[in-house]
Backbone as a printed PyTorch tensor [residue, N CA C, xyz], in Angstrom:
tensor([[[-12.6480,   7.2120,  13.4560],
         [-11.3270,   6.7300,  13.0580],
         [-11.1920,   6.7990,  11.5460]],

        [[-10.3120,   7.3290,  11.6820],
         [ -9.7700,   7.5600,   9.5950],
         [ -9.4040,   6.0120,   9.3250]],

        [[-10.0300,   5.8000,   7.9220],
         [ -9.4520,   4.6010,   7.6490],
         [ -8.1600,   4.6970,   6.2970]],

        [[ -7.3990,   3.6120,   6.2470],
         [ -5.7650,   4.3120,   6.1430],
         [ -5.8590,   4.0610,   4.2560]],

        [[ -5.5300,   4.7010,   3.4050],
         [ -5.8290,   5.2080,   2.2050],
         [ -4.1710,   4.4070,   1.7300]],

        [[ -4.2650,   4.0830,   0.2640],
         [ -2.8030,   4.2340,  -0.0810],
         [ -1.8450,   5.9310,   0.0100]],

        [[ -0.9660,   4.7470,   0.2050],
         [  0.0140,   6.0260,   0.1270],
         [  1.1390,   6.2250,  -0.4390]],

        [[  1.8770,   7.3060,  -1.0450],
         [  2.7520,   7.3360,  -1.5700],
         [  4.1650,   7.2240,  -0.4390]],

        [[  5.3120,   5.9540,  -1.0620],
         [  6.4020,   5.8540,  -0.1620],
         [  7.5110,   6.9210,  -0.2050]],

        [[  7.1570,   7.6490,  -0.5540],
         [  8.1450,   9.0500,  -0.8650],
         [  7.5610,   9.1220,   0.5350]],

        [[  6.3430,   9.7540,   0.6040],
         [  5.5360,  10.4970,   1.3710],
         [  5.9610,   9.8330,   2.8750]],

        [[  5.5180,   8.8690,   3.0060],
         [  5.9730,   7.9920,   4.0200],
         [  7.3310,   8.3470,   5.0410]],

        [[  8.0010,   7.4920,   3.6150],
         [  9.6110,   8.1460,   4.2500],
         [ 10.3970,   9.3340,   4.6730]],

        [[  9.8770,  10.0880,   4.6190],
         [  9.7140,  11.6160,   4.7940],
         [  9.3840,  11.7820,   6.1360]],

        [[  8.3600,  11.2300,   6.5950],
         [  7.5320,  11.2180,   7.6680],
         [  8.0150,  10.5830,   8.8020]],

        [[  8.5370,   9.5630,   8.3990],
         [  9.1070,   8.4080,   9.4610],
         [ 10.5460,   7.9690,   9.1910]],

        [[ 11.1240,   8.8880,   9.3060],
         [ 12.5010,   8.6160,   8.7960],
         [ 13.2900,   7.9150,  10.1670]],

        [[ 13.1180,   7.3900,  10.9440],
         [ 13.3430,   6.5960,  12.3570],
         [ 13.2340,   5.2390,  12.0380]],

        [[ 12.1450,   4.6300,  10.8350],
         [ 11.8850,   3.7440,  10.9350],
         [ 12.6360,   3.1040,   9.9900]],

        [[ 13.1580,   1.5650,  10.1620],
         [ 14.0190,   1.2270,   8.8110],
         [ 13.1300,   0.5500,   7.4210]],

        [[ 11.7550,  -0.1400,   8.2270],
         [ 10.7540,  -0.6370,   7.4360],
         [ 10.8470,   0.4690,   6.1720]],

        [[ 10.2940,   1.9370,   6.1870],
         [ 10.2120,   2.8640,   5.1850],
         [ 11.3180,   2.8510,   4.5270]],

        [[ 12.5880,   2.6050,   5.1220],
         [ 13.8840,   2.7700,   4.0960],
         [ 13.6700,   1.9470,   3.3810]],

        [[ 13.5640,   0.6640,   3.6860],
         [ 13.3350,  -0.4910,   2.8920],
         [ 12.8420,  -0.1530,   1.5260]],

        [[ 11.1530,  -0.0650,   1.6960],
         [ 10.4430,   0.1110,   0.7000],
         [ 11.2100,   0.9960,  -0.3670]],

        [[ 11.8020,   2.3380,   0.1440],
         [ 12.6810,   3.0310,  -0.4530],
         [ 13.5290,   2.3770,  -1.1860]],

        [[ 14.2080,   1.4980,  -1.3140],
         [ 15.3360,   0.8960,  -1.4460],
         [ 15.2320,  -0.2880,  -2.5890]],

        [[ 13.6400,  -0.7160,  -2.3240],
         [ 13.4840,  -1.6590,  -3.5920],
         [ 12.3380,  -1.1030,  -4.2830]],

        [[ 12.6770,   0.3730,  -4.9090],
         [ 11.7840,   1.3640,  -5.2010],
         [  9.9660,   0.9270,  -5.7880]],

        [[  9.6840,   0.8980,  -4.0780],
         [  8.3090,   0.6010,  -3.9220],
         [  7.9280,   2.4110,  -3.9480]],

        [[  6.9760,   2.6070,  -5.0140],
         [  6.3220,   3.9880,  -4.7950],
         [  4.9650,   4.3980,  -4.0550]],

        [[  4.2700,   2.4110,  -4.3930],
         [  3.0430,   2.9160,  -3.4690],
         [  2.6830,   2.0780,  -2.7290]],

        [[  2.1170,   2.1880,  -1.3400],
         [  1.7970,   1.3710,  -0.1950],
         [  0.3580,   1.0300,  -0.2190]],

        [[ -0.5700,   0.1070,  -0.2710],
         [ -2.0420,  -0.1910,   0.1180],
         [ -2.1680,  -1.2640,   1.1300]],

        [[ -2.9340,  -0.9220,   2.0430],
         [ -3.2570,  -1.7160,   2.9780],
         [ -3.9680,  -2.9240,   3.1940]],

        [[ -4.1220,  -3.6010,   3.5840],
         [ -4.7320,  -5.0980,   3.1690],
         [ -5.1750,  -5.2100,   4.4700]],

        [[ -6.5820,  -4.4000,   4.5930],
         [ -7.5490,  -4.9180,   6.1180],
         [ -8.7300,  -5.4090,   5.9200]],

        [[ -9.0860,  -6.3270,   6.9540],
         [-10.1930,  -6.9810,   6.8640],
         [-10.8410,  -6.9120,   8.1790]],

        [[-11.5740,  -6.1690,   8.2180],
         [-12.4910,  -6.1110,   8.7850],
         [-12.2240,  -5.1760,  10.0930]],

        [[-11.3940,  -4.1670,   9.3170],
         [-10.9940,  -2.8230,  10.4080],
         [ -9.7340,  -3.0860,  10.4470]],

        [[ -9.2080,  -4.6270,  11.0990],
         [ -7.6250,  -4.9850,  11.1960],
         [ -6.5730,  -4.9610,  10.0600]],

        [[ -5.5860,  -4.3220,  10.4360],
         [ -4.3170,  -4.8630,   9.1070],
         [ -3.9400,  -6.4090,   9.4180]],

        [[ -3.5950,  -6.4750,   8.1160],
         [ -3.3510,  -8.2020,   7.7130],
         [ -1.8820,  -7.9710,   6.8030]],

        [[ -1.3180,  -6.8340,   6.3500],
         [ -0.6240,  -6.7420,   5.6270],
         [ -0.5490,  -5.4150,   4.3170]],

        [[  0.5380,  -5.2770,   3.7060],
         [  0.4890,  -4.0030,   2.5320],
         [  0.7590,  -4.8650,   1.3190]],

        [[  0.0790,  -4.5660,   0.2100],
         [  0.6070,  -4.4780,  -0.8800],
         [  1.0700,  -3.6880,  -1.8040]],

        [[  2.6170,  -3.8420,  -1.8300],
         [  3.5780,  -2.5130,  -1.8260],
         [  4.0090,  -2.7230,  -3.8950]],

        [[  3.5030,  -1.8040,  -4.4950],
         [  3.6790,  -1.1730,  -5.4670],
         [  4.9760,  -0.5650,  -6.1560]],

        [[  5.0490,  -0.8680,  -7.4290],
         [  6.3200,  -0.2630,  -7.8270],
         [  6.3230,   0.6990,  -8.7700]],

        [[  7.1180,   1.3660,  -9.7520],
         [  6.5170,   2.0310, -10.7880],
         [  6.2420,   1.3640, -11.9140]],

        [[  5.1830,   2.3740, -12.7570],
         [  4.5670,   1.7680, -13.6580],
         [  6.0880,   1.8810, -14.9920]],

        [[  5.8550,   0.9330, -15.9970],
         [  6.8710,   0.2740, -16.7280],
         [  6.9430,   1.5670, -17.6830]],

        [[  5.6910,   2.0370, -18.0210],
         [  5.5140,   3.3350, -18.5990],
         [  6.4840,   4.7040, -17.8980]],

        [[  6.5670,   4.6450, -16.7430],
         [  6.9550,   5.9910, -16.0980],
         [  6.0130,   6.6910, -15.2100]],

        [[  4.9290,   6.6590, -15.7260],
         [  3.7350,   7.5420, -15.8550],
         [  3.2850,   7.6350, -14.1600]],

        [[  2.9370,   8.0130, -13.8490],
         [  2.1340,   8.3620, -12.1020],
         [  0.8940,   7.2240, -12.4020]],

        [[  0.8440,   6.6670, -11.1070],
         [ -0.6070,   6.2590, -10.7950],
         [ -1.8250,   6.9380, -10.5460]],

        [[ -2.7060,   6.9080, -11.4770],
         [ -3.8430,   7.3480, -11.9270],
         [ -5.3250,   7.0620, -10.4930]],

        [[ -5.9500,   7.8350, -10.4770],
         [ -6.9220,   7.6950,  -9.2360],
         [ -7.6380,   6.0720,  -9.4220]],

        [[ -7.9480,   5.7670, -10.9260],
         [ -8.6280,   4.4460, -11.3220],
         [ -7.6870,   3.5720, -11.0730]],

        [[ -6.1980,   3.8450, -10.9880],
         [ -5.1460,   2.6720, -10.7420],
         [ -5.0430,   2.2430,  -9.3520]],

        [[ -5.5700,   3.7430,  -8.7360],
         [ -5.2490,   3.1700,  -7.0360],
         [ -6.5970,   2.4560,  -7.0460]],

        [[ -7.6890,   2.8210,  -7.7120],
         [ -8.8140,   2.0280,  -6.7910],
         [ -9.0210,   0.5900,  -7.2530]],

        [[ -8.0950,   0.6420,  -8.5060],
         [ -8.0360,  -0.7990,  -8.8210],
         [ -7.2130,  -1.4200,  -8.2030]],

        [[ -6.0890,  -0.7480,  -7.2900],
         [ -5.0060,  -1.7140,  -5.9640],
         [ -6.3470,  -1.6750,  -4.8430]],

        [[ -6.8650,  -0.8490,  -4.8020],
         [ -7.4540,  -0.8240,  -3.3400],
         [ -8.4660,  -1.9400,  -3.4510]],

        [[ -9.0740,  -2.1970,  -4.7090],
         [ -9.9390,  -3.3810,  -5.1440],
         [ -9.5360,  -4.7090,  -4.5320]],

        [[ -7.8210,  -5.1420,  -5.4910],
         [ -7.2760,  -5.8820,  -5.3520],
         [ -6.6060,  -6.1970,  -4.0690]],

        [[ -6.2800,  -5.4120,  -2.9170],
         [ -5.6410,  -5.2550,  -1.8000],
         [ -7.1460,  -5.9620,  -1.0180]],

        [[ -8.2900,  -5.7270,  -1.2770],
         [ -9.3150,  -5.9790,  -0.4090],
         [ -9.4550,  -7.3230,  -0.7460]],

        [[ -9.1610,  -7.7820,  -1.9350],
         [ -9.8130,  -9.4590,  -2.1260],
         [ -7.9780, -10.0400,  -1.4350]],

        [[ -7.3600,  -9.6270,  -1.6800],
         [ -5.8480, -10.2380,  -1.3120],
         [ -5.9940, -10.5280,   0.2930]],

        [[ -6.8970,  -9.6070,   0.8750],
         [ -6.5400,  -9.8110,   2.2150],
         [ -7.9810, -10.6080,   2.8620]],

        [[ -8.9370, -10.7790,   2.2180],
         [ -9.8120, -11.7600,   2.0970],
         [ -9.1830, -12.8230,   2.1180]],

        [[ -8.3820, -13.1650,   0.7250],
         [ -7.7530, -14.3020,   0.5400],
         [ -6.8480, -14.9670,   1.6490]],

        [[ -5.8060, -13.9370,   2.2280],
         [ -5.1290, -14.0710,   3.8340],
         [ -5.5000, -14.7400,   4.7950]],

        [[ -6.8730, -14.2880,   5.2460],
         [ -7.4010, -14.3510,   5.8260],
         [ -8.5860, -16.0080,   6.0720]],

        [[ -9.0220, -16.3580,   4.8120],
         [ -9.2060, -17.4550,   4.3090],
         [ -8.1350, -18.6750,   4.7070]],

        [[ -6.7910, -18.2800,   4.0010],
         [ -6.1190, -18.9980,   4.2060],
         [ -5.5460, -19.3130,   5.5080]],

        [[ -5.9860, -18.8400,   6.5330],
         [ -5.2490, -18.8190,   7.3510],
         [ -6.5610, -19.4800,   8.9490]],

        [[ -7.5840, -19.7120,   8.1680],
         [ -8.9830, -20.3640,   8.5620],
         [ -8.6370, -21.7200,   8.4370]]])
């Protein structure tokens, strides 16, 4: 089983244009999606916007969401113990 990577919401919406969830994100220009699983399961996304700069997200920027997406959904998960 592939495990699910961020993703770009361009990319997304493109893909799943059926769904209204993706418009959404579209709409309150979220550019990037990361997943928040713990322990194989989703718990939730933490949905990204652009940087204030302009600039694209950098490979060290995603792995610093993917960092942060992993303790966030720790934290979820905690809380919910």
């Amino acid at each position: 089983a592939q495990t699910p990577r961020p993703r770009m919401v361009q990319e997304l919406v493109a893909r799943e244009q059926t769904d209204p969830a993706w418009a959404l994100l579209e709409r309150l220009t979220a550019v990037l999606v990361v997943p928040l699983r713990f322990q194989g399961k989703p718990v939730g996304l933490l949905v990204v916007g652009e940087k204030k700069s302009g600039a694209f997200y950098s490979d060290d920027d995603v792995h610093l969401l993917e960092t942060l997406a992993h303790q966030a959904a720790l934290a979820l998960v905690n809380a919910q113990a």
